[in-house]
Amino acid sequence: MSQLDFSQHHVLLTGASGGVGQALATELVRRGMRVTLVARPSSALQDLAQRLNQQVIELDLLNADAAQQLRQYAQQSLSTTRPVTGIIHNAGSAYTRLFEHSDWPQQQRLLMLNLMSPMAITHALLPYLKQRPEALVMTIGSVFGAIGYPSQAAYCASKAGLQRFTEALHRECSDSTVQVFHCQPRAIETALNHGAMAQLNQQLGSAVDSPQWVAQQICQQLQHGKPRRVLGWPERIFVPLNALFPRLVDGALRKPYRLISQLLKEHYS
Ligand SMILES: NC(=O)c1ccc[n+]([C@@H]2O[C@H](COP(=O)([O-])OP(=O)(O)OC[C@H]3O[C@@H](n4cnc5c(N)ncnc54)[C@H](OP(=O)(O)O)[C@@H]3O)[C@@H](O)[C@H]2O)c1
């Protein structure tokens, strides 16, 4: 894979107002990329746009016409000096509950945002991107896409789906000008990682990365043209271990399961 020249690219970044999104937008712009910031309307989004001097698309990705709106924006950018060359699917939400106690509509919304929306947007944009001399599609997954974690069933399902979707797309695009990337971070210090899950990480002494560090790792991945990356140690070992010897990981996750069950009882009963 060839090295990526940031100054040649203009990406749509979803989830731009969140913890990873703000740090990633800042790092991409610092490296010379143009970034259109996509999220629902908020002062965080407007402040970021002003600070980085970049454009904004205020959009709820769960709207039925969200993918078409982004496609139109990309088409219209052809009349500017720096047309859109890619998308980074970073928006996401989490929902920490034991599956039997979870609210089904909330799980459905999570699957729509984390999995269906990136697929729908990519489907709408791909014919446009394939016409560009260089283009990219990146999805932000999670180590939970590779390891089924108690209390995260829908989140794990959404990120596992996203990982396989991106892998298939990467292989389909191998003869094209579109580079496809997937990154799987571990826990990050953002609003998404709150409540019982944050407490669990604290009690287990699990590492939690800063959004700035994660943003730098994502940029290095893009720069070096690496299609896939798992961030963090020992997660890089746990992922292949779970694939090869899942019963070992079953055992290792019994303690976290008991702890999270207890914490969820304290939070929600
Ligand atoms: N934090 C972690 O521990 C962790 C670990 C591994 C992977 N990740 C992944 O990293 C990515 C970024 O997460 P984060 O930690 O930065 O979370 P965050 O701070 O909660 O940010 C989530 C972003 O998604 C946007 N979003 C949520 N619902 C939306 C909707 N309906 N339409 C448009 N945008 C919407 C939010 O914007 P608005 O709500 O303002 O619209 C916000 O910009 C996610 O894909 C997450 O799964 C996070």
mmCIF file of C-alpha atoms and ligand atoms in Angstrom:
data_model
loop_
_atom_site.group_PDB
_atom_site.id
_atom_site.type_symbol
_atom_site.label_atom_id
_atom_site.label_comp_id
_atom_site.label_asym_id
_atom_site.label_seq_id
_atom_site.Cartn_x
_atom_site.Cartn_y
_atom_site.Cartn_z
ATOM 1 C CA MET A 1 0.000 0.000 0.000
ATOM 2 C CA SER A 2 1.254 3.488 -0.855
ATOM 3 C CA GLN A 3 1.870 6.235 1.700
ATOM 4 C CA LEU A 4 -0.987 8.687 2.022
ATOM 5 C CA ASP A 5 -0.394 12.366 1.291
ATOM 6 C CA PHE A 6 -2.690 14.258 3.702
ATOM 7 C CA SER A 7 -2.510 17.474 1.687
ATOM 8 C CA GLN A 8 -4.196 15.730 -1.269
ATOM 9 C CA HIS A 9 -7.260 14.735 0.719
ATOM 10 C CA HIS A 10 -10.564 16.202 1.851
ATOM 11 C CA VAL A 11 -12.513 13.839 4.105
ATOM 12 C CA LEU A 12 -15.981 13.855 5.596
ATOM 13 C CA LEU A 13 -15.493 13.012 9.300
ATOM 14 C CA THR A 14 -18.578 11.731 11.111
ATOM 15 C CA GLY A 15 -18.795 12.012 14.886
ATOM 16 C CA ALA A 16 -16.608 15.115 14.620
ATOM 17 C CA SER A 17 -18.030 16.731 17.766
ATOM 18 C CA GLY A 18 -17.125 13.785 20.052
ATOM 19 C CA GLY A 19 -13.977 12.921 21.971
ATOM 20 C CA VAL A 20 -12.148 11.021 19.214
ATOM 21 C CA GLY A 21 -13.727 13.155 16.478
ATOM 22 C CA GLN A 22 -12.410 16.456 17.832
ATOM 23 C CA ALA A 23 -8.915 15.067 18.414
ATOM 24 C CA LEU A 24 -8.860 13.383 15.002
ATOM 25 C CA ALA A 25 -10.101 16.467 13.155
ATOM 26 C CA THR A 26 -7.401 18.523 14.873
ATOM 27 C CA GLU A 27 -4.637 16.054 13.942
ATOM 28 C CA LEU A 28 -5.813 15.614 10.341
ATOM 29 C CA VAL A 29 -5.960 19.372 9.774
ATOM 30 C CA ARG A 30 -2.545 19.799 11.402
ATOM 31 C CA ARG A 31 -1.192 17.334 8.829
ATOM 32 C CA GLY A 32 -2.692 19.331 5.961
ATOM 33 C CA MET A 33 -5.941 17.509 5.287
ATOM 34 C CA ARG A 34 -9.164 19.338 4.632
ATOM 35 C CA VAL A 35 -11.923 17.973 6.893
ATOM 36 C CA THR A 36 -15.670 18.537 6.671
ATOM 37 C CA LEU A 37 -17.030 18.023 10.171
ATOM 38 C CA VAL A 38 -20.237 15.961 10.372
ATOM 39 C CA ALA A 39 -22.435 15.666 13.496
ATOM 40 C CA ARG A 40 -25.754 16.820 14.881
ATOM 41 C CA PRO A 41 -25.953 20.556 15.668
ATOM 42 C CA SER A 42 -24.051 21.533 18.830
ATOM 43 C CA SER A 43 -21.867 24.320 20.140
ATOM 44 C CA ALA A 44 -18.948 21.814 20.303
ATOM 45 C CA LEU A 45 -19.247 21.290 16.551
ATOM 46 C CA GLN A 46 -19.414 25.014 15.776
ATOM 47 C CA ASP A 47 -16.508 25.823 18.122
ATOM 48 C CA LEU A 48 -14.361 23.138 16.487
ATOM 49 C CA ALA A 49 -15.217 24.380 12.984
ATOM 50 C CA GLN A 50 -14.227 27.889 13.975
ATOM 51 C CA ARG A 51 -10.998 26.783 15.653
ATOM 52 C CA LEU A 52 -9.914 24.620 12.694
ATOM 53 C CA ASN A 53 -11.422 26.852 9.994
ATOM 54 C CA GLN A 54 -13.239 23.902 8.371
ATOM 55 C CA GLN A 55 -16.754 23.407 7.034
ATOM 56 C CA VAL A 56 -19.577 21.701 8.896
ATOM 57 C CA ILE A 57 -22.500 19.487 7.913
ATOM 58 C CA GLU A 58 -25.101 19.420 10.666
ATOM 59 C CA LEU A 59 -26.738 16.054 10.195
ATOM 60 C CA ASP A 60 -28.454 13.302 12.164
ATOM 61 C CA LEU A 61 -27.006 10.137 10.647
ATOM 62 C CA LEU A 62 -30.172 8.251 11.587
ATOM 63 C CA ASN A 63 -32.189 10.366 9.118
ATOM 64 C CA ALA A 64 -33.357 8.295 6.164
ATOM 65 C CA ASP A 65 -31.759 10.671 3.635
ATOM 66 C CA ALA A 66 -28.403 11.150 5.460
ATOM 67 C CA ALA A 67 -26.407 9.120 2.914
ATOM 68 C CA GLN A 68 -27.926 11.023 -0.024
ATOM 69 C CA GLN A 69 -27.172 14.361 1.635
ATOM 70 C CA LEU A 70 -23.494 13.406 2.006
ATOM 71 C CA ARG A 71 -23.361 12.143 -1.604
ATOM 72 C CA GLN A 72 -24.794 15.457 -2.850
ATOM 73 C CA TYR A 73 -22.290 17.412 -0.778
ATOM 74 C CA ALA A 74 -19.444 15.371 -2.309
ATOM 75 C CA GLN A 75 -20.765 15.884 -5.853
ATOM 76 C CA GLN A 76 -21.083 19.629 -5.284
ATOM 77 C CA SER A 77 -17.523 19.785 -3.945
ATOM 78 C CA LEU A 78 -16.303 18.980 -7.488
ATOM 79 C CA SER A 79 -16.758 22.637 -8.340
ATOM 80 C CA THR A 80 -14.329 23.667 -5.540
ATOM 81 C CA THR A 81 -10.521 23.607 -5.464
ATOM 82 C CA ARG A 82 -10.436 20.643 -3.046
ATOM 83 C CA PRO A 83 -13.210 18.151 -3.763
ATOM 84 C CA VAL A 84 -14.125 15.429 -1.266
ATOM 85 C CA THR A 85 -11.803 12.394 -1.547
ATOM 86 C CA GLY A 86 -12.977 10.227 1.315
ATOM 87 C CA ILE A 87 -14.910 9.512 4.470
ATOM 88 C CA ILE A 88 -13.966 8.510 8.001
ATOM 89 C CA HIS A 89 -16.864 6.760 9.731
ATOM 90 C CA ASN A 90 -16.194 7.667 13.361
ATOM 91 C CA ALA A 91 -19.677 8.402 14.777
ATOM 92 C CA GLY A 92 -20.838 5.765 17.204
ATOM 93 C CA SER A 93 -22.698 5.078 20.393
ATOM 94 C CA ALA A 94 -22.477 2.455 23.129
ATOM 95 C CA TYR A 95 -25.046 0.920 25.447
ATOM 96 C CA THR A 96 -23.952 -1.021 28.522
ATOM 97 C CA ARG A 97 -26.549 -3.527 29.755
ATOM 98 C CA LEU A 98 -26.854 -7.281 30.069
ATOM 99 C CA PHE A 99 -28.651 -8.255 26.861
ATOM 100 C CA GLU A 100 -31.699 -9.701 28.645
ATOM 101 C CA HIS A 101 -32.244 -6.394 30.496
ATOM 102 C CA SER A 102 -31.639 -4.156 27.486
ATOM 103 C CA ASP A 103 -34.124 -1.904 25.742
ATOM 104 C CA TRP A 104 -34.631 -3.291 22.227
ATOM 105 C CA PRO A 105 -35.322 0.021 20.392
ATOM 106 C CA GLN A 106 -32.100 1.401 21.882
ATOM 107 C CA GLN A 107 -30.139 -1.618 20.602
ATOM 108 C CA GLN A 108 -31.687 -1.106 17.163
ATOM 109 C CA ARG A 109 -30.636 2.563 17.084
ATOM 110 C CA LEU A 110 -27.118 1.566 18.073
ATOM 111 C CA LEU A 111 -26.948 -0.959 15.223
ATOM 112 C CA MET A 112 -28.289 1.658 12.793
ATOM 113 C CA LEU A 113 -25.697 4.254 13.818
ATOM 114 C CA ASN A 114 -22.648 1.988 14.233
ATOM 115 C CA LEU A 115 -23.219 -0.387 11.312
ATOM 116 C CA MET A 116 -26.062 0.430 8.891
ATOM 117 C CA SER A 117 -25.256 4.127 8.577
ATOM 118 C CA PRO A 118 -21.563 3.652 7.553
ATOM 119 C CA MET A 119 -22.647 0.960 5.089
ATOM 120 C CA ALA A 120 -25.412 3.127 3.580
ATOM 121 C CA ILE A 121 -23.139 6.173 3.281
ATOM 122 C CA THR A 122 -20.307 4.153 1.735
ATOM 123 C CA HIS A 123 -22.771 2.632 -0.729
ATOM 124 C CA ALA A 124 -23.950 6.096 -1.749
ATOM 125 C CA LEU A 125 -20.418 7.568 -2.018
ATOM 126 C CA LEU A 126 -18.450 4.733 -3.599
ATOM 127 C CA PRO A 127 -19.276 5.428 -7.292
ATOM 128 C CA TYR A 128 -18.195 9.049 -6.707
ATOM 129 C CA LEU A 129 -15.015 8.031 -4.821
ATOM 130 C CA LYS A 130 -14.004 5.554 -7.525
ATOM 131 C CA GLN A 131 -13.791 8.480 -9.977
ATOM 132 C CA ARG A 132 -11.219 10.299 -7.838
ATOM 133 C CA PRO A 133 -7.500 9.812 -8.581
ATOM 134 C CA GLU A 134 -6.976 8.937 -4.865
ATOM 135 C CA ALA A 135 -9.679 8.201 -2.302
ATOM 136 C CA LEU A 136 -10.160 6.621 1.100
ATOM 137 C CA VAL A 137 -12.798 5.016 3.286
ATOM 138 C CA MET A 138 -12.030 4.419 6.951
ATOM 139 C CA THR A 139 -14.166 2.839 9.656
ATOM 140 C CA ILE A 140 -13.525 3.184 13.384
ATOM 141 C CA GLY A 141 -14.357 -0.097 15.052
ATOM 142 C CA SER A 142 -13.384 -1.419 18.468
ATOM 143 C CA VAL A 143 -11.527 -4.360 19.985
ATOM 144 C CA PHE A 144 -15.062 -5.337 21.072
ATOM 145 C CA GLY A 145 -15.694 -6.082 17.387
ATOM 146 C CA ALA A 146 -13.254 -8.967 17.747
ATOM 147 C CA ILE A 147 -14.013 -10.030 21.338
ATOM 148 C CA GLY A 148 -17.560 -10.638 22.565
ATOM 149 C CA TYR A 149 -17.727 -8.737 25.860
ATOM 150 C CA PRO A 150 -20.449 -9.229 28.473
ATOM 151 C CA SER A 151 -22.811 -6.206 28.722
ATOM 152 C CA GLN A 152 -21.889 -5.033 25.180
ATOM 153 C CA ALA A 153 -23.767 -7.526 22.977
ATOM 154 C CA ALA A 154 -25.233 -5.054 20.467
ATOM 155 C CA TYR A 155 -22.087 -2.913 20.438
ATOM 156 C CA CYS A 156 -19.925 -6.015 19.806
ATOM 157 C CA ALA A 157 -22.295 -7.145 17.039
ATOM 158 C CA SER A 158 -22.216 -3.704 15.394
ATOM 159 C CA LYS A 159 -18.419 -3.443 15.492
ATOM 160 C CA ALA A 160 -17.903 -7.065 14.363
ATOM 161 C CA GLY A 161 -20.208 -6.350 11.411
ATOM 162 C CA LEU A 162 -18.326 -3.150 10.661
ATOM 163 C CA GLN A 163 -15.005 -4.992 10.705
ATOM 164 C CA ARG A 164 -16.153 -7.713 8.273
ATOM 165 C CA PHE A 165 -17.867 -5.119 6.057
ATOM 166 C CA THR A 166 -14.640 -3.088 5.860
ATOM 167 C CA GLU A 167 -12.512 -6.168 5.196
ATOM 168 C CA ALA A 168 -14.736 -7.252 2.303
ATOM 169 C CA LEU A 169 -14.751 -3.698 0.911
ATOM 170 C CA HIS A 170 -10.958 -3.493 1.210
ATOM 171 C CA ARG A 171 -10.669 -6.642 -0.889
ATOM 172 C CA GLU A 172 -13.270 -5.412 -3.413
ATOM 173 C CA CYS A 173 -11.420 -2.109 -3.817
ATOM 174 C CA SER A 174 -7.954 -3.620 -4.191
ATOM 175 C CA ASP A 175 -7.863 -2.871 -7.946
ATOM 176 C CA SER A 176 -9.201 0.675 -7.531
ATOM 177 C CA THR A 177 -7.893 4.055 -6.371
ATOM 178 C CA VAL A 178 -9.890 3.737 -3.117
ATOM 179 C CA GLN A 179 -7.858 2.758 -0.042
ATOM 180 C CA VAL A 180 -9.924 1.142 2.736
ATOM 181 C CA PHE A 181 -8.931 1.194 6.415
ATOM 182 C CA HIS A 182 -10.269 -0.201 9.688
ATOM 183 C CA CYS A 183 -8.987 0.752 13.151
ATOM 184 C CA GLN A 184 -9.919 -1.030 16.401
ATOM 185 C CA PRO A 185 -9.146 1.059 19.492
ATOM 186 C CA ARG A 186 -9.528 -0.171 23.082
ATOM 187 C CA ALA A 187 -11.151 1.979 25.821
ATOM 188 C CA ILE A 188 -10.736 5.729 25.268
ATOM 189 C CA GLU A 189 -11.336 8.595 27.679
ATOM 190 C CA THR A 190 -14.472 10.093 26.066
ATOM 191 C CA ALA A 191 -18.154 10.618 26.840
ATOM 192 C CA LEU A 192 -18.958 7.267 25.211
ATOM 193 C CA ASN A 193 -17.013 5.475 27.909
ATOM 194 C CA HIS A 194 -19.049 6.433 30.982
ATOM 195 C CA GLY A 195 -21.064 5.019 33.889
ATOM 196 C CA ALA A 196 -20.746 1.330 34.754
ATOM 197 C CA MET A 197 -18.247 0.656 31.948
ATOM 198 C CA ALA A 198 -15.897 3.423 33.071
ATOM 199 C CA GLN A 199 -16.154 2.140 36.648
ATOM 200 C CA LEU A 200 -15.390 -1.392 35.452
ATOM 201 C CA ASN A 201 -12.248 -0.217 33.648
ATOM 202 C CA GLN A 202 -11.183 1.588 36.796
ATOM 203 C CA GLN A 203 -11.773 -1.416 39.069
ATOM 204 C CA LEU A 204 -9.984 -3.802 36.691
ATOM 205 C CA GLY A 205 -7.112 -1.373 36.184
ATOM 206 C CA SER A 206 -7.686 -1.560 32.388
ATOM 207 C CA ALA A 207 -5.769 0.929 30.274
ATOM 208 C CA VAL A 208 -7.811 3.841 28.900
ATOM 209 C CA ASP A 209 -6.196 5.815 26.070
ATOM 210 C CA SER A 210 -6.443 9.544 25.466
ATOM 211 C CA PRO A 211 -8.355 10.633 22.331
ATOM 212 C CA GLN A 212 -5.255 12.565 21.222
ATOM 213 C CA TRP A 213 -3.102 9.418 21.294
ATOM 214 C CA VAL A 214 -5.781 7.475 19.388
ATOM 215 C CA ALA A 215 -6.004 10.275 16.791
ATOM 216 C CA GLN A 216 -2.231 10.115 16.254
ATOM 217 C CA GLN A 217 -2.343 6.329 15.819
ATOM 218 C CA ILE A 218 -5.163 6.620 13.271
ATOM 219 C CA CYS A 219 -3.191 9.240 11.329
ATOM 220 C CA GLN A 220 -0.069 7.043 11.357
ATOM 221 C CA GLN A 221 -2.153 4.136 10.070
ATOM 222 C CA LEU A 222 -3.470 6.299 7.219
ATOM 223 C CA GLN A 223 -0.046 7.717 6.471
ATOM 224 C CA HIS A 224 1.562 4.280 6.159
ATOM 225 C CA GLY A 225 -1.378 2.827 4.210
ATOM 226 C CA LYS A 226 -2.031 0.019 6.740
ATOM 227 C CA PRO A 227 -5.509 -1.418 6.061
ATOM 228 C CA ARG A 228 -6.090 -2.705 9.607
ATOM 229 C CA ARG A 229 -4.854 -1.961 13.133
ATOM 230 C CA VAL A 230 -5.682 -2.982 16.694
ATOM 231 C CA LEU A 231 -4.576 -0.335 19.204
ATOM 232 C CA GLY A 232 -3.064 -1.180 22.567
ATOM 233 C CA TRP A 233 -1.280 -3.908 24.407
ATOM 234 C CA PRO A 234 -2.332 -6.605 25.519
ATOM 235 C CA GLU A 235 -5.399 -6.190 23.280
ATOM 236 C CA ARG A 236 -3.276 -6.959 20.195
ATOM 237 C CA ILE A 237 -2.651 -10.413 21.714
ATOM 238 C CA PHE A 238 -6.160 -10.908 23.124
ATOM 239 C CA VAL A 239 -7.751 -10.510 19.668
ATOM 240 C CA PRO A 240 -5.911 -13.428 17.966
ATOM 241 C CA LEU A 241 -6.118 -15.423 21.224
ATOM 242 C CA ASN A 242 -9.913 -15.084 21.200
ATOM 243 C CA ALA A 243 -10.020 -16.217 17.553
ATOM 244 C CA LEU A 244 -7.792 -19.257 18.135
ATOM 245 C CA PHE A 245 -8.570 -20.266 21.745
ATOM 246 C CA PRO A 246 -11.925 -18.712 22.703
ATOM 247 C CA ARG A 247 -12.307 -20.945 25.776
ATOM 248 C CA LEU A 248 -9.240 -19.345 27.338
ATOM 249 C CA VAL A 249 -10.860 -15.933 26.903
ATOM 250 C CA ASP A 250 -14.210 -17.286 28.256
ATOM 251 C CA GLY A 251 -12.327 -17.973 31.497
ATOM 252 C CA ALA A 252 -10.530 -14.624 31.546
ATOM 253 C CA LEU A 253 -13.827 -12.718 31.144
ATOM 254 C CA ARG A 254 -15.655 -14.364 34.056
ATOM 255 C CA LYS A 255 -14.349 -11.834 36.567
ATOM 256 C CA PRO A 256 -15.283 -8.796 34.418
ATOM 257 C CA TYR A 257 -18.721 -10.352 33.837
ATOM 258 C CA ARG A 258 -19.404 -10.703 37.586
ATOM 259 C CA LEU A 259 -18.162 -7.189 38.264
ATOM 260 C CA ILE A 260 -20.156 -5.531 35.485
ATOM 261 C CA SER A 261 -23.329 -7.423 36.552
ATOM 262 C CA GLN A 262 -22.868 -6.028 40.047
ATOM 263 C CA LEU A 263 -22.172 -2.491 38.818
ATOM 264 C CA LEU A 264 -25.200 -2.542 36.507
ATOM 265 C CA LYS A 265 -27.405 -3.628 39.453
ATOM 266 C CA GLU A 266 -26.102 -0.664 41.468
ATOM 267 C CA HIS A 267 -26.648 1.764 38.538
ATOM 268 C CA TYR A 268 -30.084 0.638 37.345
ATOM 269 C CA SER A 269 -32.051 -1.169 40.058
HETATM 270 N N1 LIG B 1 -14.615 5.733 23.780
HETATM 271 C C1 LIG B 1 -14.233 4.455 23.706
HETATM 272 O O1 LIG B 1 -13.950 3.804 24.731
HETATM 273 C C2 LIG B 1 -14.121 3.794 22.367
HETATM 274 C C3 LIG B 1 -13.380 2.586 22.276
HETATM 275 C C4 LIG B 1 -13.259 1.965 21.051
HETATM 276 C C5 LIG B 1 -13.871 2.510 19.937
HETATM 277 N N2 LIG B 1 -14.583 3.682 20.045
HETATM 278 C C6 LIG B 1 -15.233 4.213 18.835
HETATM 279 O O2 LIG B 1 -14.709 5.505 18.555
HETATM 280 C C7 LIG B 1 -15.702 6.262 17.844
HETATM 281 C C8 LIG B 1 -15.821 7.655 18.461
HETATM 282 O O3 LIG B 1 -16.346 7.518 19.760
HETATM 283 P P1 LIG B 1 -16.055 8.564 20.946
HETATM 284 O O4 LIG B 1 -15.425 7.798 22.024
HETATM 285 O O5 LIG B 1 -15.405 9.777 20.423
HETATM 286 O O6 LIG B 1 -17.548 8.873 21.412
HETATM 287 P P2 LIG B 1 -18.294 10.257 21.734
HETATM 288 O O7 LIG B 1 -17.370 11.207 22.374
HETATM 289 O O8 LIG B 1 -19.537 9.868 22.443
HETATM 290 O O9 LIG B 1 -18.661 10.825 20.274
HETATM 291 C C9 LIG B 1 -19.636 10.199 19.483
HETATM 292 C C10 LIG B 1 -19.845 11.022 18.234
HETATM 293 O O10 LIG B 1 -20.879 10.405 17.435
HETATM 294 C C11 LIG B 1 -21.828 11.403 17.090
HETATM 295 N N3 LIG B 1 -23.196 10.888 16.945
HETATM 296 C C12 LIG B 1 -23.892 10.146 17.844
HETATM 297 N N4 LIG B 1 -25.137 9.924 17.374
HETATM 298 C C13 LIG B 1 -25.207 10.552 16.164
HETATM 299 C C14 LIG B 1 -26.218 10.707 15.190
HETATM 300 N N5 LIG B 1 -27.428 10.141 15.345
HETATM 301 N N6 LIG B 1 -25.964 11.430 14.080
HETATM 302 C C15 LIG B 1 -24.755 12.018 13.913
HETATM 303 N N7 LIG B 1 -23.739 11.885 14.767
HETATM 304 C C16 LIG B 1 -23.980 11.179 15.894
HETATM 305 C C17 LIG B 1 -21.770 12.386 18.244
HETATM 306 O O11 LIG B 1 -22.226 13.644 17.797
HETATM 307 P P3 LIG B 1 -23.575 14.355 18.284
HETATM 308 O O12 LIG B 1 -24.157 13.497 19.391
HETATM 309 O O13 LIG B 1 -23.122 15.706 18.732
HETATM 310 O O14 LIG B 1 -24.383 14.377 17.036
HETATM 311 C C18 LIG B 1 -20.288 12.442 18.531
HETATM 312 O O15 LIG B 1 -19.664 13.339 17.629
HETATM 313 C C19 LIG B 1 -16.995 5.445 17.913
HETATM 314 O O16 LIG B 1 -17.190 4.776 16.689
HETATM 315 C C20 LIG B 1 -16.727 4.446 19.028
HETATM 316 O O17 LIG B 1 -17.466 3.261 18.885
HETATM 317 C C21 LIG B 1 -14.702 4.339 21.232
#
